[in-house]
Every structure is written in C-alpha cells, then in structure tokens.
mmCIF file of N, CA and C in Angstrom:
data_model
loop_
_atom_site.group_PDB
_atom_site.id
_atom_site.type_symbol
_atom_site.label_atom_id
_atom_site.label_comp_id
_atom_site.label_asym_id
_atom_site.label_seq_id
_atom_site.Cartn_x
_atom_site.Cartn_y
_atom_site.Cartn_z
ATOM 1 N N UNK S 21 164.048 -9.908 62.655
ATOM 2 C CA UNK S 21 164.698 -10.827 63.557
ATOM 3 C C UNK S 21 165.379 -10.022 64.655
ATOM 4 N N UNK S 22 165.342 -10.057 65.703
ATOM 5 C CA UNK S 22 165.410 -9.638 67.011
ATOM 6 C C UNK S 22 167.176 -9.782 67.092
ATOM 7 N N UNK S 23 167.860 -8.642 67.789
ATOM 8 C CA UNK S 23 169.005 -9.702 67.741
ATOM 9 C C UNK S 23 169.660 -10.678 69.101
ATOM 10 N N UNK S 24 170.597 -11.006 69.210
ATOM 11 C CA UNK S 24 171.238 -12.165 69.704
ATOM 12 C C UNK S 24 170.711 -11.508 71.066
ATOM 13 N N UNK S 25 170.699 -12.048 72.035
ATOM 14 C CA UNK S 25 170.889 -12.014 74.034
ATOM 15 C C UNK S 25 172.001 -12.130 73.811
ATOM 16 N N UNK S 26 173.066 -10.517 74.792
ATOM 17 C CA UNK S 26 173.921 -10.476 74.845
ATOM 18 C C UNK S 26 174.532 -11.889 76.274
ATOM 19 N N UNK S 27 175.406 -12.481 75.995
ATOM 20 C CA UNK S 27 175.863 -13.160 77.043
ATOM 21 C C UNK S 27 176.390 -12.044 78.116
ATOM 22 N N UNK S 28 176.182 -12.929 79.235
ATOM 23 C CA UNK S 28 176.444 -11.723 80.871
ATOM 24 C C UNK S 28 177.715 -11.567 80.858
ATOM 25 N N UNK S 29 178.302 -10.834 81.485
ATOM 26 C CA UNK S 29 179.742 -10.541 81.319
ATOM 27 C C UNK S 29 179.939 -11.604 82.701
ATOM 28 N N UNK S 30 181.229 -12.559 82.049
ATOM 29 C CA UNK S 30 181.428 -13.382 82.807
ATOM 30 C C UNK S 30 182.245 -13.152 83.965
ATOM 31 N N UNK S 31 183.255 -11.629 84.021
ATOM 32 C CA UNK S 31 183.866 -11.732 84.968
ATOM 33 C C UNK S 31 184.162 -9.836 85.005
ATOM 34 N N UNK S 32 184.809 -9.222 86.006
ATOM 35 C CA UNK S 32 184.283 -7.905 85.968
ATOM 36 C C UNK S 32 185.872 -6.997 84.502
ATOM 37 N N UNK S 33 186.836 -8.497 83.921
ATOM 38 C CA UNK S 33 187.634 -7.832 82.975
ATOM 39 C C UNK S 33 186.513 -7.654 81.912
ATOM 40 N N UNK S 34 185.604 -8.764 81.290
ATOM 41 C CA UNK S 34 184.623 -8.764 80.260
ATOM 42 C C UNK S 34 184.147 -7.401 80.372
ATOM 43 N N UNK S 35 183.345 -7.577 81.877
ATOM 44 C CA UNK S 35 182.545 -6.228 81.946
ATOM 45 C C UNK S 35 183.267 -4.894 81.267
ATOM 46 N N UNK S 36 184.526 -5.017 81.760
ATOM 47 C CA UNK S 36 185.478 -3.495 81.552
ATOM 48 C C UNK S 36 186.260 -3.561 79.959
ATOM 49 N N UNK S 37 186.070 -5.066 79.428
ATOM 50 C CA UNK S 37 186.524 -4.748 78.176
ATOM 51 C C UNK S 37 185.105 -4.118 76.964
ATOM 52 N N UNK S 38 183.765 -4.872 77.808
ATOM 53 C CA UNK S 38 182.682 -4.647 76.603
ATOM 54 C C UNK S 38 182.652 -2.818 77.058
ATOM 55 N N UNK S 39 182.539 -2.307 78.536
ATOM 56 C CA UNK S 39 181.972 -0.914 78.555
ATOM 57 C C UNK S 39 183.399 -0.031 77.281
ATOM 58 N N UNK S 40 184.580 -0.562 77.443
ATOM 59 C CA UNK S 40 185.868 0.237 76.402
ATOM 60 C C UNK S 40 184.961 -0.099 75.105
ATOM 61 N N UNK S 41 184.750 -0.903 74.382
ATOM 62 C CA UNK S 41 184.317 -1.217 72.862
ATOM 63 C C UNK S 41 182.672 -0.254 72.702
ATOM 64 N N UNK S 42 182.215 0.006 73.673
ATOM 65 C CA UNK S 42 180.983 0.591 73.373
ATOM 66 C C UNK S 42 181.332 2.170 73.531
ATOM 67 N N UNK S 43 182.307 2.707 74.363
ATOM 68 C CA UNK S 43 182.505 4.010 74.155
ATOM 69 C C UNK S 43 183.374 4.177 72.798
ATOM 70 N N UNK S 44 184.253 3.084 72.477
ATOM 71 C CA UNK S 44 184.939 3.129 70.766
ATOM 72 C C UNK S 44 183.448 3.675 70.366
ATOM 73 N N UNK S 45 182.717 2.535 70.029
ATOM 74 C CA UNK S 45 181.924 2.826 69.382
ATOM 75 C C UNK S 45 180.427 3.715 69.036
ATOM 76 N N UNK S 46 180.535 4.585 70.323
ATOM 77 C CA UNK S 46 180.071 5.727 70.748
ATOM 78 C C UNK S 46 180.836 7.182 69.904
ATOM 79 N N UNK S 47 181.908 6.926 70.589
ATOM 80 C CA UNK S 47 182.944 7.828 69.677
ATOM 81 C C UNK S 47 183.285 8.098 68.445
ATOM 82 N N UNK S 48 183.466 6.807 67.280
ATOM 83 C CA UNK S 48 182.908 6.661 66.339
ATOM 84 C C UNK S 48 181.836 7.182 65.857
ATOM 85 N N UNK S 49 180.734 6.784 66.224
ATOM 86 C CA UNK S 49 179.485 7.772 65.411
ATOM 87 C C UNK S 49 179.526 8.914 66.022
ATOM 88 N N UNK S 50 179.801 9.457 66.772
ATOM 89 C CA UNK S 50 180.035 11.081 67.191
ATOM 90 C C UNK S 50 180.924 11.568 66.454
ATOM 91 N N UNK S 51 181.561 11.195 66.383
ATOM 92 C CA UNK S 51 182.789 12.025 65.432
ATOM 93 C C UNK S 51 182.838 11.751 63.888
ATOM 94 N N UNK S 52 182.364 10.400 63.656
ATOM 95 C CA UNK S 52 182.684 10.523 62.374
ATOM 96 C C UNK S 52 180.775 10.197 61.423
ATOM 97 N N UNK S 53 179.999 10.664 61.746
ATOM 98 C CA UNK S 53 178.700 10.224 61.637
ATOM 99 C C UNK S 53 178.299 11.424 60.109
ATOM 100 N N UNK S 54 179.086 12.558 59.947
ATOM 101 C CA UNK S 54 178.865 13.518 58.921
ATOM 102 C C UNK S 54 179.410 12.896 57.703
ATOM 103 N N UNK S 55 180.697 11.993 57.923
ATOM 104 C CA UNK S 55 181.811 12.234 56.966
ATOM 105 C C UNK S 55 181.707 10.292 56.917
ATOM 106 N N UNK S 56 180.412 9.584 57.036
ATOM 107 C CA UNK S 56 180.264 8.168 56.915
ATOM 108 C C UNK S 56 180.918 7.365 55.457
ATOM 109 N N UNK S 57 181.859 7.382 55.307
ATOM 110 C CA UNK S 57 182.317 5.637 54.786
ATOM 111 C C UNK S 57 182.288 4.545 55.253
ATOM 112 N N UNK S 58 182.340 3.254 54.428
ATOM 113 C CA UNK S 58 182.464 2.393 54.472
ATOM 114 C C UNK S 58 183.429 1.791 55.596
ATOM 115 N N UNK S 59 184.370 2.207 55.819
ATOM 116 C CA UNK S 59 185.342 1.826 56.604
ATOM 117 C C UNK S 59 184.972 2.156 58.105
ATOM 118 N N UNK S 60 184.345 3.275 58.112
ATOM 119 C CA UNK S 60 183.991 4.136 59.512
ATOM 120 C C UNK S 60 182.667 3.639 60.419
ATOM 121 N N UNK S 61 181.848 2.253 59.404
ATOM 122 C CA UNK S 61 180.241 2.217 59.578
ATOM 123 C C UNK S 61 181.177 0.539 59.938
ATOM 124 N N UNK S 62 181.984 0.256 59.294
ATOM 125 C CA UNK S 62 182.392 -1.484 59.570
ATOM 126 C C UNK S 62 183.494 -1.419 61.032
ATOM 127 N N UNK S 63 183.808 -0.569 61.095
ATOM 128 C CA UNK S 63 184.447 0.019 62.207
ATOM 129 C C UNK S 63 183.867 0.192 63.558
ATOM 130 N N UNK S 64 182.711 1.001 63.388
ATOM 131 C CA UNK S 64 181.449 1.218 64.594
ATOM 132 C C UNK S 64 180.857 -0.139 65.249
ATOM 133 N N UNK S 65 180.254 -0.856 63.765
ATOM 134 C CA UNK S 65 179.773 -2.187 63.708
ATOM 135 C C UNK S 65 180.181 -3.397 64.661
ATOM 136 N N UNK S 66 181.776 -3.354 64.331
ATOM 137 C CA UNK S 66 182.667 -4.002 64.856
ATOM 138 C C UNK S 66 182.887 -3.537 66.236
ATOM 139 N N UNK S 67 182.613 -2.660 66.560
ATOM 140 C CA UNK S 67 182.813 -1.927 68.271
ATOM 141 C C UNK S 67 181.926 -2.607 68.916
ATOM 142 N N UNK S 68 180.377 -2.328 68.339
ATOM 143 C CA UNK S 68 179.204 -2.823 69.151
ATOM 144 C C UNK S 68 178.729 -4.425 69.167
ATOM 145 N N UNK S 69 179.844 -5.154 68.153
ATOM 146 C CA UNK S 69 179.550 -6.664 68.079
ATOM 147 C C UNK S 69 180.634 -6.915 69.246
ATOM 148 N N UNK S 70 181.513 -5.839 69.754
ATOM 149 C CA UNK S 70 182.543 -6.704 70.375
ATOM 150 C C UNK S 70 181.990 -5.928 71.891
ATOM 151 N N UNK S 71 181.026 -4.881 71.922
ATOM 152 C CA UNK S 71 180.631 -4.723 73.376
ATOM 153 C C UNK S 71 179.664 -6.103 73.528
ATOM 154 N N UNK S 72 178.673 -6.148 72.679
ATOM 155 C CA UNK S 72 177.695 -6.846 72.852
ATOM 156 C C UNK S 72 178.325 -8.076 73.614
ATOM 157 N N UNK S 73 179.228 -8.856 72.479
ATOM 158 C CA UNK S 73 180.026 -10.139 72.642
ATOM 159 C C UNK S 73 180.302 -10.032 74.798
ATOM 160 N N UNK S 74 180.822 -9.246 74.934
ATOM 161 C CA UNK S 74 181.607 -8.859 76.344
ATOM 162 C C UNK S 74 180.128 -8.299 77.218
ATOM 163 N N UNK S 75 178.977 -8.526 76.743
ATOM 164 C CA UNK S 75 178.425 -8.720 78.015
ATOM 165 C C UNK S 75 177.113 -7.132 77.710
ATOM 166 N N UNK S 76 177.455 -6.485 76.660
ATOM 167 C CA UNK S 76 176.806 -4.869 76.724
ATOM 168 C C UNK S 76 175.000 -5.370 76.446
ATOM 169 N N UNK S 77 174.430 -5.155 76.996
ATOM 170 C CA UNK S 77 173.024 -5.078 76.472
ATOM 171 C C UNK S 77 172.597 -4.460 75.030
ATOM 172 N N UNK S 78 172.265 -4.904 74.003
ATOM 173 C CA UNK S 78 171.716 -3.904 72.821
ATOM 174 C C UNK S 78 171.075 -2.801 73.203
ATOM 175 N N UNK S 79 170.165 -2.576 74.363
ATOM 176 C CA UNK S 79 169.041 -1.293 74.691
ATOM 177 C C UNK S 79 170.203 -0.477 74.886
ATOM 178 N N UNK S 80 171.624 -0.793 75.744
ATOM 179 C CA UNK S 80 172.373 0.031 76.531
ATOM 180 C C UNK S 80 173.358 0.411 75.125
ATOM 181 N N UNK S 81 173.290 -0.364 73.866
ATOM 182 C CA UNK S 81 174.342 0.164 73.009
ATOM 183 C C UNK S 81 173.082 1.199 72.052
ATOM 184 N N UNK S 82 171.854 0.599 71.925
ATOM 185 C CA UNK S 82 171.516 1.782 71.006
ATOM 186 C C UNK S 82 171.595 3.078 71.699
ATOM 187 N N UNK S 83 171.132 3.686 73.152
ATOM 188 C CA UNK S 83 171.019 4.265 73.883
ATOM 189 C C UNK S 83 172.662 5.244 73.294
ATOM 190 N N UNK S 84 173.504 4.554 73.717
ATOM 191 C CA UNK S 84 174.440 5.054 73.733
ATOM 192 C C UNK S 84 175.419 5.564 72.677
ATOM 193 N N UNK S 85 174.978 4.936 71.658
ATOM 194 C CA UNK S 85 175.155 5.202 70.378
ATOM 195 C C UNK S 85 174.446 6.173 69.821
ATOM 196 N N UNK S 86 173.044 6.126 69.240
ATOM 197 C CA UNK S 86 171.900 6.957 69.242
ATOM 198 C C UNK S 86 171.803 6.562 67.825
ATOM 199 N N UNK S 87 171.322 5.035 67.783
ATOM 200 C CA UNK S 87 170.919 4.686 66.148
ATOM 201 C C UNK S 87 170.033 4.059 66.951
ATOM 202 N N UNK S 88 169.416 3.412 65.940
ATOM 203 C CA UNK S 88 167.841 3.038 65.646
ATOM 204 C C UNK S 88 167.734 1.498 66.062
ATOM 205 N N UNK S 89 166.981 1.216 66.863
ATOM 206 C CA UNK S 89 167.105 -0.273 67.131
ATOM 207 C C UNK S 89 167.066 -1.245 66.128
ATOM 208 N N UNK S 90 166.618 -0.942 64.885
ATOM 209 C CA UNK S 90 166.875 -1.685 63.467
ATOM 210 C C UNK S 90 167.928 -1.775 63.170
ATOM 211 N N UNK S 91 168.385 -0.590 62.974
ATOM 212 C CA UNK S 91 170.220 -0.150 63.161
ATOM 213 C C UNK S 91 171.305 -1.383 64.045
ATOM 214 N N UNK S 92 170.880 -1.084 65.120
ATOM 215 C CA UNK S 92 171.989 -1.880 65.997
ATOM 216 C C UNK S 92 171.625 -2.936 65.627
ATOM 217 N N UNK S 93 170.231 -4.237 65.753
ATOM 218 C CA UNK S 93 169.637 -5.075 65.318
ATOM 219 C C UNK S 93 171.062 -6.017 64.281
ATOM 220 N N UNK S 94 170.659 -5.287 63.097
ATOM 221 C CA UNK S 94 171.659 -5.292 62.194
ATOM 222 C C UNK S 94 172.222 -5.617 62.077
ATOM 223 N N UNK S 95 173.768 -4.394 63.019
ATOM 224 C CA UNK S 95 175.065 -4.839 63.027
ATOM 225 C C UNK S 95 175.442 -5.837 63.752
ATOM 226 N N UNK S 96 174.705 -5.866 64.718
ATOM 227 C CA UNK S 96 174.766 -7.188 65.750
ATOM 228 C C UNK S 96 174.685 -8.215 65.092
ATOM 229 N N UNK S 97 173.596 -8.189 64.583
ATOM 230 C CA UNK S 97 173.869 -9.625 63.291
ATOM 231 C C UNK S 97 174.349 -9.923 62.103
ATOM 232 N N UNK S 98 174.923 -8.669 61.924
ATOM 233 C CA UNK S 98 176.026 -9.034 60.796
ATOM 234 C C UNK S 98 175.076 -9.212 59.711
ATOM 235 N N UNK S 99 174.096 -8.478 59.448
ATOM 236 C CA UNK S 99 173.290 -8.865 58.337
ATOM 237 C C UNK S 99 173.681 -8.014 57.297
ATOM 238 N N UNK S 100 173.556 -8.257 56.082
ATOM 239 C CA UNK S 100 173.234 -7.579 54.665
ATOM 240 C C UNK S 100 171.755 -6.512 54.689
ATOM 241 N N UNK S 101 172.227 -5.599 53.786
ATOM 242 C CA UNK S 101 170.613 -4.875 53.552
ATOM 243 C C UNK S 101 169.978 -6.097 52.834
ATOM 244 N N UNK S 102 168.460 -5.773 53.038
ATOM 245 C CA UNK S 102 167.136 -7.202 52.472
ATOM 246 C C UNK S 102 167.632 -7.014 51.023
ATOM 247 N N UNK S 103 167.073 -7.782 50.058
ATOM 248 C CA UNK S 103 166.934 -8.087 49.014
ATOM 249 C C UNK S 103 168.025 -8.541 47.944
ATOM 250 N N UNK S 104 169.121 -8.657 48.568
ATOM 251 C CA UNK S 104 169.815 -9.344 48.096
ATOM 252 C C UNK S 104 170.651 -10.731 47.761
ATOM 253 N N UNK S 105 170.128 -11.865 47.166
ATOM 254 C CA UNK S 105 170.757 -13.108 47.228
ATOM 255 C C UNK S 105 171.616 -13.330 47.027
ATOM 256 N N UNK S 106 172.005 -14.565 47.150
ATOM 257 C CA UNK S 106 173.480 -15.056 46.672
ATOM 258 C C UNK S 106 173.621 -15.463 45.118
ATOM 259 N N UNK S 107 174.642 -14.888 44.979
ATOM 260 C CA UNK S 107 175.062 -15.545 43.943
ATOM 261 C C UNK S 107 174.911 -16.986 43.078
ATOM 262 N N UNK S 108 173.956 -17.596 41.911
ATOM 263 C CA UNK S 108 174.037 -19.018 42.129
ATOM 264 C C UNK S 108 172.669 -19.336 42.108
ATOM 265 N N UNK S 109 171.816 -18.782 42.836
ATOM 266 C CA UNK S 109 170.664 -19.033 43.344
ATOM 267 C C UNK S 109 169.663 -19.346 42.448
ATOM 268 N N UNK S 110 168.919 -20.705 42.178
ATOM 269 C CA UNK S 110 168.029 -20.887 40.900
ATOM 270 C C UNK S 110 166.910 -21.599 41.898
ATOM 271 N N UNK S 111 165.877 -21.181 41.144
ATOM 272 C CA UNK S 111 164.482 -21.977 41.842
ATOM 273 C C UNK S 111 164.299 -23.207 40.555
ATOM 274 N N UNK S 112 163.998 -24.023 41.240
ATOM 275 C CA UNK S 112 164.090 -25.561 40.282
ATOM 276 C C UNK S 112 162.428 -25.271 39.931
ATOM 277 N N UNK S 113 162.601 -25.506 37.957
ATOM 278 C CA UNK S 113 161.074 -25.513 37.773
ATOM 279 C C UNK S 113 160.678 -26.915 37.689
ATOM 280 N N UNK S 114 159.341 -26.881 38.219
ATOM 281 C CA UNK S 114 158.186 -28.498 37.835
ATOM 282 C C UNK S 114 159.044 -29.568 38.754
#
C-alpha cells in the first residue's frame, strides 16, 4: 500500500514547520541509527508523520533520511510489521 499524498503546505509557517520535523528526523537516524531502540525508531517515525502531515513529500523524506521507501511507506502509515492479527480474531466455521 502506497502511502498517503502528502497535503500541500497550506501556508509558508506549514512549509517551515514540516522542513524543522524532517531535519528532527534526519538527525535522528544520523545520530542515533547504531544504537536503535524502540523509543529512538517511534521518535524518527513521529518526525516524518509530522513533516509529511505539514506538507513534506515522502520522495523528499526518504531522500533525506536515507531509508527505504518501504521504510518510510510504513511509518507514514503507522503500520504494524505483516503477520500479525488482532487479538480475538476467529474465522466462523460452515
């Protein structure tokens, strides 16, 4: 699944708040990309959902980031790794 079309930055603060959240999150995986936890990957995540949100193109955040367009894909959508269901989940027999 492809992810979202970033909305255009509606005004030139958007513009200047999404380009701040994409160098966070530039900075982030530069610096902390050896020493990856949990906290540091929901952190990044959260940078590039909030450039995107403010207008950033995905091509211009993987670019700038230097993950994998599956990668950004992803976080943009807030997805889970595959194969995991929910909790609950029964297939009705007959």
């Amino acid at each position: 699944m492809a992810a979202p079309a970033a909305p255009g930055p509606q005004n030139r603060l958007d513009e200047w708040q999404g380009q701040i959240l994409l160098g966070l999150a530039r900075l982030i995986q530069n610096m902390l990309a050896g020493r990856r936890k949990r906290l540091d990957v929901a952190l990044r995540n959260w940078a590039m959902r909030g450039a995107h949100a403010h207008g950033v193109d995905p091509r211009v955040i993987t670019r700038a980031v230097g993950l994998s367009d599956a990668q950004v894909r992803k976080a943009l959508g807030g997805g889970k790794p595959g194969g995991e269901q929910k909790n609950g989940e029964q297939k009705n027999g007959g």
